[in-house]
Structure formats: structure tokens, C-alpha cells
Short mmCIF file of C-alpha atoms in Angstrom, two decimals:
data_model
loop_
_atom_site.label_atom_id
_atom_site.label_comp_id
_atom_site.label_asym_id
_atom_site.label_seq_id
_atom_site.Cartn_x
_atom_site.Cartn_y
_atom_site.Cartn_z
CA MET A 58 39.99 -6.91 -10.32
CA THR A 59 38.76 -10.32 -9.28
CA LEU A 60 36.90 -12.43 -11.40
CA LEU A 61 33.36 -11.46 -9.73
CA GLU A 62 34.47 -7.70 -10.27
CA ILE A 63 34.63 -8.26 -13.66
CA MET A 64 31.90 -10.41 -13.90
CA VAL A 65 29.41 -7.10 -12.59
CA VAL A 66 31.12 -4.58 -14.78
CA GLY A 67 30.10 -6.95 -17.46
CA VAL A 68 26.99 -7.44 -16.50
CA LEU A 69 26.35 -3.01 -15.82
CA GLY A 70 27.66 -3.33 -19.86
CA LEU A 71 25.51 -5.91 -21.00
CA ALA A 72 22.26 -4.00 -19.53
CA GLY A 73 23.61 -0.85 -20.11
CA VAL A 74 23.47 -1.63 -24.43
CA GLY A 75 20.44 -3.83 -24.05
CA MET A 76 18.99 -1.00 -22.90
CA TYR A 77 20.08 1.82 -25.12
CA GLY A 78 18.48 -0.65 -27.93
CA LEU A 79 15.48 -0.90 -26.80
CA LEU A 80 15.26 3.19 -26.51
CA ILE A 81 16.83 3.58 -30.28
CA SER A 82 15.67 1.04 -32.18
CA ARG A 83 12.98 1.34 -34.19
CA ASN A 84 12.88 -1.96 -36.30
CA LEU A 85 11.05 -4.57 -34.85
CA ILE A 86 13.70 -7.56 -35.54
CA LYS A 87 16.68 -4.90 -33.86
CA ILE A 88 14.20 -4.64 -30.39
CA VAL A 89 14.39 -8.46 -30.81
CA VAL A 90 17.56 -8.08 -30.95
CA SER A 91 18.22 -5.63 -28.04
CA LEU A 92 16.17 -8.15 -25.46
CA GLN A 93 18.27 -10.39 -26.08
CA VAL A 94 21.44 -8.38 -25.28
CA LEU A 95 19.10 -7.39 -21.96
CA VAL A 96 19.17 -11.27 -20.83
CA LYS A 97 22.68 -12.18 -21.70
CA GLY A 98 23.58 -9.47 -18.91
CA ALA A 99 20.39 -10.94 -17.01
CA MET A 100 21.73 -14.55 -17.70
CA LEU A 101 25.22 -13.53 -16.60
CA ALA A 102 24.10 -12.09 -13.10
CA LEU A 103 22.57 -14.67 -12.17
CA ILE A 104 25.75 -17.13 -12.49
CA ALA A 105 27.59 -14.28 -10.95
CA ALA A 106 25.03 -14.48 -7.98
CA GLY A 107 25.55 -18.43 -7.91
CA TYR A 108 29.15 -17.91 -8.11
CA ALA A 109 29.52 -15.50 -5.57
CA SER A 110 27.34 -17.60 -2.99
CA GLY A 111 28.73 -20.71 -3.61
CA HIS A 112 25.56 -22.38 -4.91
CA ILE A 113 26.03 -22.36 -9.07
CA ASN A 114 24.04 -25.18 -9.41
CA LEU A 115 20.75 -23.28 -8.38
CA ALA A 116 22.03 -20.18 -10.26
CA GLN A 117 22.43 -22.57 -13.38
CA SER A 118 18.63 -24.13 -12.63
CA MET A 119 17.73 -20.54 -12.54
CA ALA A 120 19.41 -19.59 -15.94
CA VAL A 121 18.07 -22.78 -17.56
CA THR A 122 14.47 -21.10 -17.23
CA VAL A 123 15.60 -17.68 -18.38
CA ILE A 124 17.12 -18.92 -21.19
CA VAL A 125 14.02 -21.45 -22.07
CA ALA A 126 11.42 -18.17 -22.40
CA ASP A 127 14.15 -16.24 -23.64
CA THR A 128 14.13 -17.87 -27.14
CA VAL A 129 10.36 -18.31 -26.65
CA VAL A 130 10.44 -14.46 -27.25
CA ALA A 131 13.05 -14.36 -29.88
CA VAL A 132 10.57 -16.81 -31.69
CA ILE A 133 7.40 -15.33 -31.27
CA GLY A 134 9.06 -11.54 -31.44
CA LEU A 135 10.30 -13.28 -35.10
CA ALA A 136 7.45 -14.49 -36.26
CA LEU A 137 5.12 -11.39 -35.53
CA ALA A 138 8.41 -9.24 -37.53
CA ILE A 139 7.25 -11.23 -40.06
CA GLN A 140 4.12 -11.19 -40.22
CA VAL A 141 4.20 -7.19 -39.82
CA ARG A 142 6.57 -7.43 -42.99
CA ARG A 143 4.38 -8.78 -45.26
CA ARG A 144 1.26 -7.35 -44.17
CA PHE A 145 2.30 -3.81 -43.72
CA GLY A 146 5.90 -3.98 -46.10
CA THR A 147 7.77 -2.23 -43.17
CA LEU A 148 9.53 -3.09 -39.70
CA ASP A 149 9.54 0.12 -38.62
CA VAL A 150 7.89 0.35 -35.28
CA LYS A 151 6.60 4.03 -35.58
CA GLU A 152 4.20 2.81 -39.16
CA LEU A 153 2.56 0.37 -36.24
CA ALA A 154 1.71 3.03 -34.12
CA THR A 155 -1.09 4.63 -36.63
CA LEU A 156 -2.83 1.45 -36.13
CA GLN A 157 -4.55 1.46 -39.91
CA LYS A 158 -3.44 -0.59 -42.89
CA MET B 11 43.18 -10.77 -18.08
CA LEU B 12 41.66 -13.57 -20.07
CA ASN B 13 37.97 -12.84 -18.70
CA ALA B 14 38.01 -8.98 -18.35
CA ILE B 15 39.82 -9.25 -22.50
CA LEU B 16 36.07 -11.40 -22.77
CA VAL B 17 33.88 -9.15 -20.75
CA VAL B 18 35.00 -6.28 -22.47
CA GLY B 19 34.38 -8.74 -26.22
CA ALA B 20 30.76 -8.96 -25.32
CA VAL B 21 29.94 -5.73 -24.21
CA VAL B 22 31.73 -4.62 -27.62
CA GLY B 23 29.92 -7.27 -29.60
CA ALA B 24 26.52 -6.71 -27.69
CA LEU B 25 27.34 -3.28 -28.99
CA GLN B 26 27.76 -3.76 -32.44
CA ALA B 27 25.12 -6.19 -32.35
CA ILE B 28 22.54 -2.68 -31.48
CA ARG B 29 24.88 0.05 -33.66
CA ALA B 30 24.93 -2.12 -36.97
CA LYS B 31 23.10 -1.08 -39.89
CA ARG B 32 22.27 -4.18 -41.84
CA LEU B 33 20.22 -6.70 -39.92
CA LEU B 34 22.49 -9.81 -41.03
CA VAL B 35 25.79 -8.31 -39.32
CA SER B 36 23.82 -7.39 -36.23
CA ALA B 37 22.56 -11.06 -35.77
CA LEU B 38 25.91 -12.45 -36.28
CA TRP B 39 27.75 -9.89 -33.54
CA LEU B 40 25.27 -10.85 -31.33
CA ALA B 41 26.55 -14.66 -31.83
CA GLY B 42 30.02 -13.66 -31.35
CA CYS B 43 28.70 -11.80 -27.65
CA SER B 44 26.70 -15.16 -26.49
CA ALA B 45 29.93 -17.28 -27.84
CA MET B 46 31.75 -14.96 -25.50
CA VAL B 47 29.76 -14.99 -22.70
CA SER B 48 28.85 -18.42 -22.65
CA ILE B 49 33.18 -19.08 -22.16
CA LEU B 50 32.47 -16.23 -18.94
CA PHE B 51 30.15 -19.35 -18.14
CA TYR B 52 32.66 -22.03 -18.22
CA ALA B 53 35.31 -19.53 -16.06
CA MET B 54 32.54 -19.60 -13.17
CA ASP B 55 32.40 -23.30 -13.05
CA ALA B 56 28.69 -23.19 -14.95
CA ARG B 57 29.61 -25.82 -17.17
CA GLU B 58 26.40 -27.09 -18.17
CA MET B 59 25.04 -23.34 -18.87
CA ALA B 60 28.07 -22.46 -21.05
CA VAL B 61 27.05 -25.67 -23.38
CA ILE B 62 23.65 -24.75 -23.21
CA GLU B 63 24.01 -20.60 -23.93
CA LEU B 64 26.50 -21.39 -26.87
CA SER B 65 23.95 -24.50 -28.51
CA VAL B 66 21.03 -22.35 -28.04
CA GLY B 67 22.21 -18.50 -27.67
CA ALA B 68 24.84 -19.02 -30.23
CA GLY B 69 23.04 -21.31 -32.59
CA LEU B 70 19.63 -21.71 -32.15
CA VAL B 71 18.80 -17.87 -31.81
CA THR B 72 21.26 -17.38 -34.89
CA VAL B 73 19.51 -19.34 -36.90
CA LEU B 74 15.86 -18.82 -36.47
CA PHE B 75 17.30 -14.40 -36.78
CA VAL B 76 18.56 -15.34 -39.97
CA PHE B 77 15.86 -17.26 -41.27
CA ALA B 78 13.46 -14.36 -39.88
CA ILE B 79 15.97 -11.68 -42.27
CA SER B 80 15.73 -14.10 -45.12
CA ILE B 81 11.81 -14.01 -45.02
CA ALA B 82 11.25 -10.60 -43.68
CA GLY B 83 14.68 -8.85 -45.74
CA GLU B 84 16.78 -6.08 -44.79
CA ASP B 85 15.28 -3.26 -43.55
CA THR B 86 18.01 -0.82 -43.82
CA SER B 87 16.57 2.54 -43.55
CA ASP B 88 17.81 5.02 -41.74
CA VAL B 89 15.47 6.35 -39.43
CA ARG B 90 15.57 8.81 -36.47
CA ALA B 91 15.25 7.22 -33.19
CA PHE B 92 12.11 7.91 -30.62
CA VAL B 93 14.40 9.75 -27.94
CA PRO B 94 17.31 11.63 -29.14
CA LYS B 95 20.79 9.67 -28.53
CA PRO B 96 22.63 11.71 -25.79
CA LEU B 97 19.06 11.98 -23.65
CA ALA B 98 19.47 7.98 -24.10
CA TRP B 99 22.86 7.47 -23.31
CA LEU B 100 22.05 9.38 -20.26
CA LEU B 101 19.01 7.44 -19.26
CA VAL B 102 21.18 3.86 -19.59
CA LEU B 103 23.73 6.00 -17.23
CA ILE B 104 21.43 6.65 -14.76
CA SER B 105 20.04 2.89 -14.63
CA ILE B 106 23.52 1.50 -14.80
CA GLY B 107 23.95 3.32 -11.77
CA LEU B 108 21.34 2.50 -10.17
CA LEU B 109 21.54 -1.37 -10.99
CA GLY B 110 24.98 -1.02 -9.61
CA TRP B 111 24.19 0.83 -6.17
CA MET B 112 21.57 -2.32 -6.03
CA ILE B 113 24.25 -5.21 -6.59
CA ILE B 114 27.44 -4.20 -6.02
CA PRO B 115 26.59 -4.21 -2.02
CA THR B 116 25.12 -7.55 -2.04
CA ILE B 117 28.58 -8.73 -3.10
CA GLY B 118 29.43 -11.06 -0.22
CA ALA B 119 31.03 -13.98 1.51
CA PRO B 120 29.72 -17.00 0.30
CA ILE B 121 26.68 -18.87 1.93
CA PRO B 122 28.70 -22.11 3.53
CA GLY B 123 26.37 -25.46 3.07
CA VAL B 124 26.54 -28.49 0.22
CA GLU B 125 24.77 -27.99 -2.52
CA PRO B 126 23.09 -30.18 -4.61
CA SER B 127 23.84 -31.57 -8.00
CA PHE B 128 22.73 -29.30 -10.76
CA SER B 129 20.41 -32.61 -12.63
CA GLU B 130 18.85 -33.08 -8.57
CA ILE B 131 18.28 -29.59 -8.63
CA LEU B 132 16.42 -29.02 -12.29
CA TRP B 133 14.80 -32.35 -11.81
CA GLN B 134 13.34 -32.71 -8.20
CA GLN B 135 13.76 -29.74 -6.21
CA ARG B 136 12.47 -27.34 -9.11
CA GLY B 137 10.39 -30.11 -11.35
CA LEU B 138 7.00 -27.97 -11.83
CA ASP B 139 9.52 -25.57 -13.15
CA VAL B 140 10.64 -28.05 -15.58
CA ILE B 141 6.83 -29.00 -16.41
CA VAL B 142 5.92 -24.99 -16.85
CA GLN B 143 9.08 -24.75 -19.46
CA SER B 144 7.79 -27.57 -21.45
CA GLY B 145 4.57 -25.99 -21.54
CA LEU B 146 5.84 -22.79 -22.62
CA MET B 147 8.01 -24.34 -25.11
CA PHE B 148 4.80 -26.21 -26.67
CA ALA B 149 3.21 -22.87 -26.33
CA GLY B 150 5.90 -20.70 -28.21
CA ILE B 151 5.85 -23.23 -30.66
CA VAL B 152 2.11 -23.83 -31.25
CA GLY B 153 2.60 -19.50 -31.66
CA LEU B 154 5.09 -19.85 -34.21
CA LEU B 155 3.01 -22.18 -36.38
CA GLY B 156 -0.08 -20.16 -35.91
CA LEU B 157 1.77 -17.24 -37.06
CA LEU B 158 3.97 -17.97 -39.95
CA ALA B 159 0.77 -19.38 -41.62
CA ASP B 160 -0.56 -17.51 -44.42
CA ALA B 161 -3.86 -15.97 -43.48
CA LYS B 162 -6.66 -17.69 -45.68
CA VAL B 163 -9.26 -15.42 -47.06
CA PRO B 164 -12.84 -17.34 -46.65
CA ALA B 165 -14.41 -18.61 -49.95
CA LYS B 166 -17.01 -16.32 -51.61
CA GLU B 167 -19.98 -18.02 -51.05
CA THR B 168 -21.82 -18.65 -54.11
CA ALA B 169 -25.64 -17.51 -55.11
CA ALA B 170 -26.67 -21.20 -55.25
CA GLN B 171 -25.65 -21.89 -51.81
CA LYS B 172 -26.62 -18.36 -50.91
CA GLN B 173 -30.36 -19.25 -51.75
CA ALA B 174 -30.38 -22.32 -50.36
CA ALA B 175 -29.32 -21.21 -47.11
CA THR B 176 -31.95 -19.07 -46.78
CA SER B 177 -34.88 -21.31 -48.87
CA ILE B 178 -36.97 -23.68 -46.43
CA PRO B 179 -35.74 -27.05 -46.80
CA PRO B 180 -37.63 -30.00 -48.69
CA PRO B 181 -38.95 -32.38 -45.95
CA PRO B 182 -37.64 -35.52 -45.90
CA LYS B 183 -39.19 -38.25 -49.04
CA ALA B 184 -39.40 -41.60 -46.04
CA LEU B 185 -42.26 -38.41 -44.43
CA SER B 186 -43.65 -37.27 -46.93
CA GLN B 187 -44.38 -40.82 -48.22
CA SER B 188 -45.75 -42.28 -44.72
CA PRO B 189 -49.60 -43.17 -44.82
CA ALA B 190 -50.10 -40.46 -41.94
CA ILE B 191 -48.78 -37.24 -43.53
CA ARG B 192 -51.16 -38.36 -47.05
CA GLU B 193 -54.63 -39.54 -44.51
CA GLU B 194 -53.82 -35.45 -43.25
CA ALA B 195 -53.40 -34.07 -46.76
CA HIS B 196 -57.15 -35.60 -47.65
CA VAL B 197 -58.84 -33.99 -44.89
#
């Protein structure tokens, strides 16, 4: 297997695990972890595409944008999780679905 | 061979991060997955991105997770998932199949042409994007401060303050003592 084929397997694996986590998780912090895994798959795909096309620097500049946005999403998601825990006493998303305190 | 081991390690780390019962263990598995992904970046000549992923993905984000878990506490209650696990795996397999069907045919020969350096692309060609990223980071920090701040309950108004707000305010001293007003009062 070439390096590119190995990377495609990695991209599909990380994206699959991230999607699986989003489907089965009910804990708010676990949902943020799943999003992180999914975005790692997307970043690996970007870098692999740049490596394949010979434009690795362009791919890196795109991946920097992705990692900045991903980190901000993680920060806001974790802060929301902390506030939800303080106010409702749980991290379970199902408990929030009723929109009642 | 080493790259294949790293890819398998990253996927297993990600899976363990999802499956771990304790949130702290989950965060540590995610950090390991990030470290392996950063080595894969380095293997593809993406050196700058490897450094950023190692410092931000494996470092900063892990610290944030540990901080959040230490405040929110471990919630290890075993609850049933929204979607049954077999159905979730089926959906994931369909998604991966579609993704692979889209990705694999696009892998082709390298596009010819000289590529500018990373700094030239980032600071000159994508300068506007960098400014937008700075704004995004600023918005993220402001949002974080707003979310982490304790909610302040407005202080209850005292009875005296309520009465002062509803009653008509007395005229100013200077006006009540002016000669024009005194004449009007005589008339």
C-alpha cells in the first residue's frame, strides 16, 4: 500500500469513528470529543489531498483555518457543557430535550 | 509499515476515546490520537501543520478538556444511546462507503506547477482569511468569558428605592428660590 492509500484508510476510519460517536453519545463532553475526532479526519483528508496534488503548503494553510475553527468550537462547547452541568446538574442531552428546569 | 501502524493507532485511539466510560480517560485517548495524526502530517511533509496539531490538538485541547472535566465532574452514568448500536454501525458503514466512493476516484497524478512557500500563501494569498481567523479567536475568547462567568442575580429593589422612583421629584432649590417663581406664587 502506498502512503496515500494508507491515509485514505485513516481518513475513512477517523470520519467513521467520529460519526459513530456523534450517533451514540448522550454526554455533552463526549459529543465534543466526537466532533474533535471527526475534524481530525477532515484535516487528514486535506493534508492527504495536498500531498497527492503536490500542493502541500496550500493544504496546510487550509488546515490551519480548520484547526482554529475547531478549537473555538471545542472551547465554546466545553463552556456550554460546564454551564449546563451547573444549572441542570447533568451532562445528559436527553435531560435538556424537555427544555424545563 | 510505520505509517500503517500509526493510522491503526490513531483510529483505535479515537474509538477508545468514544468508548471509554470515564471522561478523563476519553480525553487522554484523544490526545494520543492527536499525537499520532501529527506524526502522519509530518510523514506527508506537512511540518508546520504537524507542529500546530501537536501543540494545539494534543496540548491545548487536552488541557481544556481536563479543565472542563475537573469543573463539570465525571458523569459516568451508563445511559442508553439515542440510536441503537447496530443501526449506528450500519449508518456509519453507509457513510464511509459513500465518502470512499467520492474520495478514491479523485486521487490522481500531482498537478504541475511551482508552489509558493507556506508563509507566502498564509500571509499574502490568504491574508483576509487570517484576519477572519483572528476575529474568530477573539469571538471565541469573549464567548468563553461570557459563558464561564457566574450568572448575576439582579439585586432586589428596596421599598424606599421603589417609592423614590414612583414619587414626583422635588423642584431644585435654585429654581424654587428664584424671584420669578416667588412672584407667581403671590399671584
